[in-house]
Amino acid sequence: MTFLLPVLVAACVPHLTSPTDTGEDVFCVDTPPLDYHWPCEPPPEELEAEGVGDGQVPPDFRMVDQFGDTVALWQFYGLVVVLDISTMWCGPCQQLAGDVEPMWQDYRDRGFVYVTILAQDLLDGEPPDVAELASWAEYYGITAPILSDGEGWSPPITGDDGFPRVMVLGTDMRIVEDEVIPTEDATIRAIVEPLLVRPVPG
């Protein structure tokens, strides 16, 4: 499956619908299945969603990943998180996807996770299904979490600014940078590296 499209603009303008509010409380599975792939630690009970600006705690979500497992944002409390909101049809998003795996491999043992949220599929503008998530992961060689925004979590974050939208969260789940310009891998790394609290392995 080919995802590369002749899109040379700096960002892609979205056509989005209103999000839905599930009203669920945050949770973390105590005994995830053996094939569960991502860190899963319960956040502090006092953690509350505040917003999507610098210094705020973003709302939690429940999304399905490329393995069909349900993932919550707040299960990554205690890690540095790059949150990449993209679409499958967006040219700059496709370019960004090529940088995901090297960053994930370089930092994953230092308390880091790179989370890609795909808001729309390649053809219909609908949230991608598990097969499409898996195809994206295979095409770009990504072993980090890739999620489908089936609950409409991302529209209030991306707004009219287009895709991709990249945010960096600190270990306390607060947003350190609410809108990173993802033109170069080095731009994201320069924000992430000072936040890492675990030493370089070896």
mmCIF file with all atom_site columns, C-alpha atoms in Angstrom:
data_model
loop_
_atom_site.group_PDB
_atom_site.id
_atom_site.type_symbol
_atom_site.label_atom_id
_atom_site.label_alt_id
_atom_site.label_comp_id
_atom_site.label_asym_id
_atom_site.label_entity_id
_atom_site.label_seq_id
_atom_site.pdbx_PDB_ins_code
_atom_site.Cartn_x
_atom_site.Cartn_y
_atom_site.Cartn_z
_atom_site.occupancy
_atom_site.B_iso_or_equiv
_atom_site.pdbx_formal_charge
_atom_site.auth_seq_id
_atom_site.auth_comp_id
_atom_site.auth_asym_id
_atom_site.auth_atom_id
_atom_site.pdbx_PDB_model_num
ATOM 1   C CA . MET A 1 1   ? 0.000   0.000   0.000  1.00 0.00 ? 1   MET A CA 1
ATOM 2   C CA . THR A 1 2   ? 1.383   3.378   -0.989 1.00 0.00 ? 2   THR A CA 1
ATOM 3   C CA . PHE A 1 3   ? 0.740   6.379   1.233  1.00 0.00 ? 3   PHE A CA 1
ATOM 4   C CA . LEU A 1 4   ? 2.965   8.931   -0.436 1.00 0.00 ? 4   LEU A CA 1
ATOM 5   C CA . LEU A 1 5   ? 0.945   11.673  -2.069 1.00 0.00 ? 5   LEU A CA 1
ATOM 6   C CA . PRO A 1 6   ? 2.102   14.723  -4.053 1.00 0.00 ? 6   PRO A CA 1
ATOM 7   C CA . VAL A 1 7   ? 1.412   17.128  -1.209 1.00 0.00 ? 7   VAL A CA 1
ATOM 8   C CA . LEU A 1 8   ? 4.042   19.805  -0.726 1.00 0.00 ? 8   LEU A CA 1
ATOM 9   C CA . VAL A 1 9   ? 2.295   22.207  1.600  1.00 0.00 ? 9   VAL A CA 1
ATOM 10  C CA . ALA A 1 10  ? 3.463   22.996  5.119  1.00 0.00 ? 10  ALA A CA 1
ATOM 11  C CA . ALA A 1 11  ? 0.309   21.626  6.720  1.00 0.00 ? 11  ALA A CA 1
ATOM 12  C CA . CYS A 1 12  ? -2.930  19.962  5.679  1.00 0.00 ? 12  CYS A CA 1
ATOM 13  C CA . VAL A 1 13  ? -6.244  21.658  6.371  1.00 0.00 ? 13  VAL A CA 1
ATOM 14  C CA . PRO A 1 14  ? -8.679  19.326  8.173  1.00 0.00 ? 14  PRO A CA 1
ATOM 15  C CA . HIS A 1 15  ? -12.381 18.781  7.607  1.00 0.00 ? 15  HIS A CA 1
ATOM 16  C CA . LEU A 1 16  ? -13.481 17.666  11.045 1.00 0.00 ? 16  LEU A CA 1
ATOM 17  C CA . THR A 1 17  ? -16.613 16.996  13.042 1.00 0.00 ? 17  THR A CA 1
ATOM 18  C CA . SER A 1 18  ? -17.363 17.788  16.673 1.00 0.00 ? 18  SER A CA 1
ATOM 19  C CA . PRO A 1 19  ? -15.781 15.510  19.272 1.00 0.00 ? 19  PRO A CA 1
ATOM 20  C CA . THR A 1 20  ? -17.766 13.264  21.560 1.00 0.00 ? 20  THR A CA 1
ATOM 21  C CA . ASP A 1 21  ? -17.315 13.120  25.329 1.00 0.00 ? 21  ASP A CA 1
ATOM 22  C CA . THR A 1 22  ? -17.247 9.578   26.694 1.00 0.00 ? 22  THR A CA 1
ATOM 23  C CA . GLY A 1 23  ? -17.427 10.761  30.307 1.00 0.00 ? 23  GLY A CA 1
ATOM 24  C CA . GLU A 1 24  ? -15.204 7.868   31.376 1.00 0.00 ? 24  GLU A CA 1
ATOM 25  C CA . ASP A 1 25  ? -12.775 8.110   34.240 1.00 0.00 ? 25  ASP A CA 1
ATOM 26  C CA . VAL A 1 26  ? -9.149  7.313   33.611 1.00 0.00 ? 26  VAL A CA 1
ATOM 27  C CA . PHE A 1 27  ? -8.073  3.740   34.269 1.00 0.00 ? 27  PHE A CA 1
ATOM 28  C CA . CYS A 1 28  ? -5.110  1.519   33.648 1.00 0.00 ? 28  CYS A CA 1
ATOM 29  C CA . VAL A 1 29  ? -5.456  -2.215  33.259 1.00 0.00 ? 29  VAL A CA 1
ATOM 30  C CA . ASP A 1 30  ? -3.775  -3.919  36.205 1.00 0.00 ? 30  ASP A CA 1
ATOM 31  C CA . THR A 1 31  ? -3.022  -7.112  34.311 1.00 0.00 ? 31  THR A CA 1
ATOM 32  C CA . PRO A 1 32  ? -2.873  -6.306  30.589 1.00 0.00 ? 32  PRO A CA 1
ATOM 33  C CA . PRO A 1 33  ? -2.885  -9.220  28.147 1.00 0.00 ? 33  PRO A CA 1
ATOM 34  C CA . LEU A 1 34  ? 0.446   -10.854 27.421 1.00 0.00 ? 34  LEU A CA 1
ATOM 35  C CA . ASP A 1 35  ? 0.608   -9.290  23.970 1.00 0.00 ? 35  ASP A CA 1
ATOM 36  C CA . TYR A 1 36  ? 0.126   -5.762  25.311 1.00 0.00 ? 36  TYR A CA 1
ATOM 37  C CA . HIS A 1 37  ? 2.886   -3.604  23.883 1.00 0.00 ? 37  HIS A CA 1
ATOM 38  C CA . TRP A 1 38  ? 3.001   -0.305  25.762 1.00 0.00 ? 38  TRP A CA 1
ATOM 39  C CA . PRO A 1 39  ? 3.881   0.945   29.246 1.00 0.00 ? 39  PRO A CA 1
ATOM 40  C CA . CYS A 1 40  ? 0.833   1.093   31.460 1.00 0.00 ? 40  CYS A CA 1
ATOM 41  C CA . GLU A 1 41  ? 1.008   2.813   34.835 1.00 0.00 ? 41  GLU A CA 1
ATOM 42  C CA . PRO A 1 42  ? -1.984  4.301   36.669 1.00 0.00 ? 42  PRO A CA 1
ATOM 43  C CA . PRO A 1 43  ? -1.752  8.090   36.996 1.00 0.00 ? 43  PRO A CA 1
ATOM 44  C CA . PRO A 1 44  ? -2.166  9.849   40.351 1.00 0.00 ? 44  PRO A CA 1
ATOM 45  C CA . GLU A 1 45  ? -5.767  9.984   41.522 1.00 0.00 ? 45  GLU A CA 1
ATOM 46  C CA . GLU A 1 46  ? -5.598  13.773  41.733 1.00 0.00 ? 46  GLU A CA 1
ATOM 47  C CA . LEU A 1 47  ? -4.653  14.192  38.060 1.00 0.00 ? 47  LEU A CA 1
ATOM 48  C CA . GLU A 1 48  ? -7.287  16.295  36.275 1.00 0.00 ? 48  GLU A CA 1
ATOM 49  C CA . ALA A 1 49  ? -7.677  17.410  32.674 1.00 0.00 ? 49  ALA A CA 1
ATOM 50  C CA . GLU A 1 50  ? -7.083  21.141  32.260 1.00 0.00 ? 50  GLU A CA 1
ATOM 51  C CA . GLY A 1 51  ? -6.740  21.895  28.551 1.00 0.00 ? 51  GLY A CA 1
ATOM 52  C CA . VAL A 1 52  ? -4.364  21.719  25.616 1.00 0.00 ? 52  VAL A CA 1
ATOM 53  C CA . GLY A 1 53  ? -2.145  24.758  26.189 1.00 0.00 ? 53  GLY A CA 1
ATOM 54  C CA . ASP A 1 54  ? 1.391   24.957  27.545 1.00 0.00 ? 54  ASP A CA 1
ATOM 55  C CA . GLY A 1 55  ? 1.566   23.795  31.157 1.00 0.00 ? 55  GLY A CA 1
ATOM 56  C CA . GLN A 1 56  ? -1.837  22.103  31.092 1.00 0.00 ? 56  GLN A CA 1
ATOM 57  C CA . VAL A 1 57  ? -2.820  18.456  31.458 1.00 0.00 ? 57  VAL A CA 1
ATOM 58  C CA . PRO A 1 58  ? -4.632  17.320  28.289 1.00 0.00 ? 58  PRO A CA 1
ATOM 59  C CA . PRO A 1 59  ? -7.837  15.271  28.455 1.00 0.00 ? 59  PRO A CA 1
ATOM 60  C CA . ASP A 1 60  ? -7.442  11.516  28.599 1.00 0.00 ? 60  ASP A CA 1
ATOM 61  C CA . PHE A 1 61  ? -8.662  9.289   25.767 1.00 0.00 ? 61  PHE A CA 1
ATOM 62  C CA . ARG A 1 62  ? -9.409  5.688   24.818 1.00 0.00 ? 62  ARG A CA 1
ATOM 63  C CA . MET A 1 63  ? -8.214  4.679   21.355 1.00 0.00 ? 63  MET A CA 1
ATOM 64  C CA . VAL A 1 64  ? -7.518  1.417   19.579 1.00 0.00 ? 64  VAL A CA 1
ATOM 65  C CA . ASP A 1 65  ? -3.940  0.744   18.493 1.00 0.00 ? 65  ASP A CA 1
ATOM 66  C CA . GLN A 1 66  ? -2.471  -1.200  15.585 1.00 0.00 ? 66  GLN A CA 1
ATOM 67  C CA . PHE A 1 67  ? -2.803  -4.445  17.565 1.00 0.00 ? 67  PHE A CA 1
ATOM 68  C CA . GLY A 1 68  ? -6.470  -3.919  18.417 1.00 0.00 ? 68  GLY A CA 1
ATOM 69  C CA . ASP A 1 69  ? -5.731  -3.045  22.055 1.00 0.00 ? 69  ASP A CA 1
ATOM 70  C CA . THR A 1 70  ? -7.301  -0.070  23.830 1.00 0.00 ? 70  THR A CA 1
ATOM 71  C CA . VAL A 1 71  ? -4.817  2.598   24.874 1.00 0.00 ? 71  VAL A CA 1
ATOM 72  C CA . ALA A 1 72  ? -5.299  5.541   27.258 1.00 0.00 ? 72  ALA A CA 1
ATOM 73  C CA . LEU A 1 73  ? -3.145  8.672   27.126 1.00 0.00 ? 73  LEU A CA 1
ATOM 74  C CA . TRP A 1 74  ? -2.815  8.875   30.886 1.00 0.00 ? 74  TRP A CA 1
ATOM 75  C CA . GLN A 1 75  ? -1.395  5.361   31.129 1.00 0.00 ? 75  GLN A CA 1
ATOM 76  C CA . PHE A 1 76  ? 1.872   6.978   29.993 1.00 0.00 ? 76  PHE A CA 1
ATOM 77  C CA . TYR A 1 77  ? 2.092   9.153   33.116 1.00 0.00 ? 77  TYR A CA 1
ATOM 78  C CA . GLY A 1 78  ? 5.739   9.234   34.225 1.00 0.00 ? 78  GLY A CA 1
ATOM 79  C CA . LEU A 1 79  ? 7.073   9.161   30.655 1.00 0.00 ? 79  LEU A CA 1
ATOM 80  C CA . VAL A 1 80  ? 8.002   11.929  28.246 1.00 0.00 ? 80  VAL A CA 1
ATOM 81  C CA . VAL A 1 81  ? 5.386   11.748  25.487 1.00 0.00 ? 81  VAL A CA 1
ATOM 82  C CA . VAL A 1 82  ? 5.482   13.028  21.931 1.00 0.00 ? 82  VAL A CA 1
ATOM 83  C CA . LEU A 1 83  ? 1.874   13.247  20.779 1.00 0.00 ? 83  LEU A CA 1
ATOM 84  C CA . ASP A 1 84  ? 1.686   13.366  16.989 1.00 0.00 ? 84  ASP A CA 1
ATOM 85  C CA . ILE A 1 85  ? -1.795  13.991  15.564 1.00 0.00 ? 85  ILE A CA 1
ATOM 86  C CA . SER A 1 86  ? -1.729  13.147  11.874 1.00 0.00 ? 86  SER A CA 1
ATOM 87  C CA . THR A 1 87  ? -3.812  11.792  9.026  1.00 0.00 ? 87  THR A CA 1
ATOM 88  C CA . MET A 1 88  ? -2.988  9.111   6.495  1.00 0.00 ? 88  MET A CA 1
ATOM 89  C CA . TRP A 1 89  ? -3.615  11.425  3.515  1.00 0.00 ? 89  TRP A CA 1
ATOM 90  C CA . CYS A 1 90  ? -1.472  14.344  4.672  1.00 0.00 ? 90  CYS A CA 1
ATOM 91  C CA . GLY A 1 91  ? 1.900   14.730  2.929  1.00 0.00 ? 91  GLY A CA 1
ATOM 92  C CA . PRO A 1 92  ? 3.735   16.392  5.843  1.00 0.00 ? 92  PRO A CA 1
ATOM 93  C CA . CYS A 1 93  ? 2.297   13.700  8.145  1.00 0.00 ? 93  CYS A CA 1
ATOM 94  C CA . GLN A 1 94  ? 3.753   11.026  5.899  1.00 0.00 ? 94  GLN A CA 1
ATOM 95  C CA . GLN A 1 95  ? 7.134   12.739  5.976  1.00 0.00 ? 95  GLN A CA 1
ATOM 96  C CA . LEU A 1 96  ? 6.987   12.971  9.771  1.00 0.00 ? 96  LEU A CA 1
ATOM 97  C CA . ALA A 1 97  ? 6.162   9.267   10.026 1.00 0.00 ? 97  ALA A CA 1
ATOM 98  C CA . GLY A 1 98  ? 9.590   8.429   8.632  1.00 0.00 ? 98  GLY A CA 1
ATOM 99  C CA . ASP A 1 99  ? 11.237  9.963   11.725 1.00 0.00 ? 99  ASP A CA 1
ATOM 100 C CA . VAL A 1 100 ? 9.116   8.166   14.319 1.00 0.00 ? 100 VAL A CA 1
ATOM 101 C CA . GLU A 1 101 ? 10.939  4.845   14.648 1.00 0.00 ? 101 GLU A CA 1
ATOM 102 C CA . PRO A 1 102 ? 14.498  6.226   15.016 1.00 0.00 ? 102 PRO A CA 1
ATOM 103 C CA . MET A 1 103 ? 13.356  8.580   17.782 1.00 0.00 ? 103 MET A CA 1
ATOM 104 C CA . TRP A 1 104 ? 11.369  5.833   19.530 1.00 0.00 ? 104 TRP A CA 1
ATOM 105 C CA . GLN A 1 105 ? 14.355  3.469   19.464 1.00 0.00 ? 105 GLN A CA 1
ATOM 106 C CA . ASP A 1 106 ? 16.822  6.127   20.627 1.00 0.00 ? 106 ASP A CA 1
ATOM 107 C CA . TYR A 1 107 ? 14.776  7.203   23.660 1.00 0.00 ? 107 TYR A CA 1
ATOM 108 C CA . ARG A 1 108 ? 12.367  4.414   24.621 1.00 0.00 ? 108 ARG A CA 1
ATOM 109 C CA . ASP A 1 109 ? 14.704  3.026   27.314 1.00 0.00 ? 109 ASP A CA 1
ATOM 110 C CA . ARG A 1 110 ? 14.990  6.502   28.867 1.00 0.00 ? 110 ARG A CA 1
ATOM 111 C CA . GLY A 1 111 ? 11.346  6.963   29.813 1.00 0.00 ? 111 GLY A CA 1
ATOM 112 C CA . PHE A 1 112 ? 9.896   8.041   26.477 1.00 0.00 ? 112 PHE A CA 1
ATOM 113 C CA . VAL A 1 113 ? 7.021   7.105   24.201 1.00 0.00 ? 113 VAL A CA 1
ATOM 114 C CA . TYR A 1 114 ? 6.069   8.404   20.762 1.00 0.00 ? 114 TYR A CA 1
ATOM 115 C CA . VAL A 1 115 ? 2.304   8.209   20.215 1.00 0.00 ? 115 VAL A CA 1
ATOM 116 C CA . THR A 1 116 ? 0.847   8.731   16.743 1.00 0.00 ? 116 THR A CA 1
ATOM 117 C CA . ILE A 1 117 ? -2.873  9.481   16.538 1.00 0.00 ? 117 ILE A CA 1
ATOM 118 C CA . LEU A 1 118 ? -4.313  9.032   13.046 1.00 0.00 ? 118 LEU A CA 1
ATOM 119 C CA . ALA A 1 119 ? -7.496  11.072  12.834 1.00 0.00 ? 119 ALA A CA 1
ATOM 120 C CA . GLN A 1 120 ? -8.452  10.183  9.255  1.00 0.00 ? 120 GLN A CA 1
ATOM 121 C CA . ASP A 1 121 ? -7.761  7.392   6.800  1.00 0.00 ? 121 ASP A CA 1
ATOM 122 C CA . LEU A 1 122 ? -6.345  7.710   3.313  1.00 0.00 ? 122 LEU A CA 1
ATOM 123 C CA . LEU A 1 123 ? -9.509  7.874   1.212  1.00 0.00 ? 123 LEU A CA 1
ATOM 124 C CA . ASP A 1 124 ? -12.685 8.575   3.194  1.00 0.00 ? 124 ASP A CA 1
ATOM 125 C CA . GLY A 1 125 ? -11.614 10.952  5.944  1.00 0.00 ? 125 GLY A CA 1
ATOM 126 C CA . GLU A 1 126 ? -12.827 8.450   8.547  1.00 0.00 ? 126 GLU A CA 1
ATOM 127 C CA . PRO A 1 127 ? -10.830 7.190   11.535 1.00 0.00 ? 127 PRO A CA 1
ATOM 128 C CA . PRO A 1 128 ? -8.665  4.302   10.288 1.00 0.00 ? 128 PRO A CA 1
ATOM 129 C CA . ASP A 1 129 ? -9.456  0.744   11.308 1.00 0.00 ? 129 ASP A CA 1
ATOM 130 C CA . VAL A 1 130 ? -6.956  -1.651  12.876 1.00 0.00 ? 130 VAL A CA 1
ATOM 131 C CA . ALA A 1 131 ? -5.876  -3.027  9.500  1.00 0.00 ? 131 ALA A CA 1
ATOM 132 C CA . GLU A 1 132 ? -5.103  0.466   8.243  1.00 0.00 ? 132 GLU A CA 1
ATOM 133 C CA . LEU A 1 133 ? -3.149  1.265   11.414 1.00 0.00 ? 133 LEU A CA 1
ATOM 134 C CA . ALA A 1 134 ? -1.147  -1.920  10.941 1.00 0.00 ? 134 ALA A CA 1
ATOM 135 C CA . SER A 1 135 ? -0.473  -1.037  7.279  1.00 0.00 ? 135 SER A CA 1
ATOM 136 C CA . TRP A 1 136 ? 0.783   2.410   8.305  1.00 0.00 ? 136 TRP A CA 1
ATOM 137 C CA . ALA A 1 137 ? 3.037   0.831   10.936 1.00 0.00 ? 137 ALA A CA 1
ATOM 138 C CA . GLU A 1 138 ? 4.419   -1.669  8.431  1.00 0.00 ? 138 GLU A CA 1
ATOM 139 C CA . TYR A 1 139 ? 4.943   0.857   5.641  1.00 0.00 ? 139 TYR A CA 1
ATOM 140 C CA . TYR A 1 140 ? 6.918   3.257   7.838  1.00 0.00 ? 140 TYR A CA 1
ATOM 141 C CA . GLY A 1 141 ? 8.523   0.577   10.014 1.00 0.00 ? 141 GLY A CA 1
ATOM 142 C CA . ILE A 1 142 ? 6.986   1.956   13.209 1.00 0.00 ? 142 ILE A CA 1
ATOM 143 C CA . THR A 1 143 ? 6.862   -0.185  16.353 1.00 0.00 ? 143 THR A CA 1
ATOM 144 C CA . ALA A 1 144 ? 5.649   2.665   18.611 1.00 0.00 ? 144 ALA A CA 1
ATOM 145 C CA . PRO A 1 145 ? 1.915   3.150   19.382 1.00 0.00 ? 145 PRO A CA 1
ATOM 146 C CA . ILE A 1 146 ? -0.285  4.140   16.433 1.00 0.00 ? 146 ILE A CA 1
ATOM 147 C CA . LEU A 1 147 ? -3.867  4.930   17.419 1.00 0.00 ? 147 LEU A CA 1
ATOM 148 C CA . SER A 1 148 ? -7.142  5.610   15.640 1.00 0.00 ? 148 SER A CA 1
ATOM 149 C CA . ASP A 1 149 ? -9.104  8.630   16.855 1.00 0.00 ? 149 ASP A CA 1
ATOM 150 C CA . GLY A 1 150 ? -12.469 6.916   16.717 1.00 0.00 ? 150 GLY A CA 1
ATOM 151 C CA . GLU A 1 151 ? -13.864 9.024   19.563 1.00 0.00 ? 151 GLU A CA 1
ATOM 152 C CA . GLY A 1 152 ? -13.055 12.384  17.981 1.00 0.00 ? 152 GLY A CA 1
ATOM 153 C CA . TRP A 1 153 ? -10.531 13.450  20.610 1.00 0.00 ? 153 TRP A CA 1
ATOM 154 C CA . SER A 1 154 ? -8.308  15.485  18.291 1.00 0.00 ? 154 SER A CA 1
ATOM 155 C CA . PRO A 1 155 ? -10.546 18.086  16.542 1.00 0.00 ? 155 PRO A CA 1
ATOM 156 C CA . PRO A 1 156 ? -10.436 20.659  19.369 1.00 0.00 ? 156 PRO A CA 1
ATOM 157 C CA . ILE A 1 157 ? -6.662  20.306  19.417 1.00 0.00 ? 157 ILE A CA 1
ATOM 158 C CA . THR A 1 158 ? -5.962  20.536  15.702 1.00 0.00 ? 158 THR A CA 1
ATOM 159 C CA . GLY A 1 159 ? -8.661  23.159  15.086 1.00 0.00 ? 159 GLY A CA 1
ATOM 160 C CA . ASP A 1 160 ? -8.193  24.992  11.814 1.00 0.00 ? 160 ASP A CA 1
ATOM 161 C CA . ASP A 1 161 ? -4.404  24.807  11.904 1.00 0.00 ? 161 ASP A CA 1
ATOM 162 C CA . GLY A 1 162 ? -4.218  21.555  9.971  1.00 0.00 ? 162 GLY A CA 1
ATOM 163 C CA . PHE A 1 163 ? -2.114  18.449  10.288 1.00 0.00 ? 163 PHE A CA 1
ATOM 164 C CA . PRO A 1 164 ? 0.247   17.357  11.642 1.00 0.00 ? 164 PRO A CA 1
ATOM 165 C CA . ARG A 1 165 ? -0.040  18.751  15.163 1.00 0.00 ? 165 ARG A CA 1
ATOM 166 C CA . VAL A 1 166 ? 2.781   17.718  17.497 1.00 0.00 ? 166 VAL A CA 1
ATOM 167 C CA . MET A 1 167 ? 2.849   18.258  21.248 1.00 0.00 ? 167 MET A CA 1
ATOM 168 C CA . VAL A 1 168 ? 5.411   17.244  23.869 1.00 0.00 ? 168 VAL A CA 1
ATOM 169 C CA . LEU A 1 169 ? 4.263   16.208  27.348 1.00 0.00 ? 169 LEU A CA 1
ATOM 170 C CA . GLY A 1 170 ? 6.504   16.007  30.392 1.00 0.00 ? 170 GLY A CA 1
ATOM 171 C CA . THR A 1 171 ? 6.588   13.175  32.914 1.00 0.00 ? 171 THR A CA 1
ATOM 172 C CA . ASP A 1 172 ? 3.811   14.868  34.916 1.00 0.00 ? 172 ASP A CA 1
ATOM 173 C CA . MET A 1 173 ? 1.509   14.706  31.839 1.00 0.00 ? 173 MET A CA 1
ATOM 174 C CA . ARG A 1 174 ? 1.675   18.483  31.451 1.00 0.00 ? 174 ARG A CA 1
ATOM 175 C CA . ILE A 1 175 ? 2.221   19.954  28.011 1.00 0.00 ? 175 ILE A CA 1
ATOM 176 C CA . VAL A 1 176 ? 5.740   21.332  27.649 1.00 0.00 ? 176 VAL A CA 1
ATOM 177 C CA . GLU A 1 177 ? 5.273   22.447  24.035 1.00 0.00 ? 177 GLU A CA 1
ATOM 178 C CA . ASP A 1 178 ? 1.743   22.645  22.715 1.00 0.00 ? 178 ASP A CA 1
ATOM 179 C CA . GLU A 1 179 ? 2.596   23.115  19.053 1.00 0.00 ? 179 GLU A CA 1
ATOM 180 C CA . VAL A 1 180 ? 5.972   21.929  17.832 1.00 0.00 ? 180 VAL A CA 1
ATOM 181 C CA . ILE A 1 181 ? 6.723   22.771  14.203 1.00 0.00 ? 181 ILE A CA 1
ATOM 182 C CA . PRO A 1 182 ? 7.625   19.282  12.980 1.00 0.00 ? 182 PRO A CA 1
ATOM 183 C CA . THR A 1 183 ? 9.771   20.320  10.034 1.00 0.00 ? 183 THR A CA 1
ATOM 184 C CA . GLU A 1 184 ? 12.835  18.476  11.247 1.00 0.00 ? 184 GLU A CA 1
ATOM 185 C CA . ASP A 1 185 ? 13.442  15.522  13.514 1.00 0.00 ? 185 ASP A CA 1
ATOM 186 C CA . ALA A 1 186 ? 16.037  17.608  15.374 1.00 0.00 ? 186 ALA A CA 1
ATOM 187 C CA . THR A 1 187 ? 13.386  20.145  16.388 1.00 0.00 ? 187 THR A CA 1
ATOM 188 C CA . ILE A 1 188 ? 11.423  17.555  18.352 1.00 0.00 ? 188 ILE A CA 1
ATOM 189 C CA . ARG A 1 189 ? 14.536  15.921  19.774 1.00 0.00 ? 189 ARG A CA 1
ATOM 190 C CA . ALA A 1 190 ? 15.817  19.253  21.099 1.00 0.00 ? 190 ALA A CA 1
ATOM 191 C CA . ILE A 1 191 ? 12.650  19.555  23.194 1.00 0.00 ? 191 ILE A CA 1
ATOM 192 C CA . VAL A 1 192 ? 12.549  15.913  24.298 1.00 0.00 ? 192 VAL A CA 1
ATOM 193 C CA . GLU A 1 193 ? 16.143  15.341  25.367 1.00 0.00 ? 193 GLU A CA 1
ATOM 194 C CA . PRO A 1 194 ? 16.260  17.760  28.333 1.00 0.00 ? 194 PRO A CA 1
ATOM 195 C CA . LEU A 1 195 ? 13.076  16.181  29.699 1.00 0.00 ? 195 LEU A CA 1
ATOM 196 C CA . LEU A 1 196 ? 14.397  12.608  29.807 1.00 0.00 ? 196 LEU A CA 1
ATOM 197 C CA . VAL A 1 197 ? 15.115  11.549  33.380 1.00 0.00 ? 197 VAL A CA 1
ATOM 198 C CA . ARG A 1 198 ? 16.682  8.139   32.797 1.00 0.00 ? 198 ARG A CA 1
ATOM 199 C CA . PRO A 1 199 ? 20.382  7.906   31.900 1.00 0.00 ? 199 PRO A CA 1
ATOM 200 C CA . VAL A 1 200 ? 21.636  6.632   28.568 1.00 0.00 ? 200 VAL A CA 1
ATOM 201 C CA . PRO A 1 201 ? 21.712  2.785   28.785 1.00 0.00 ? 201 PRO A CA 1
ATOM 202 C CA . GLY A 1 202 ? 25.117  1.159   29.009 1.00 0.00 ? 202 GLY A CA 1
#
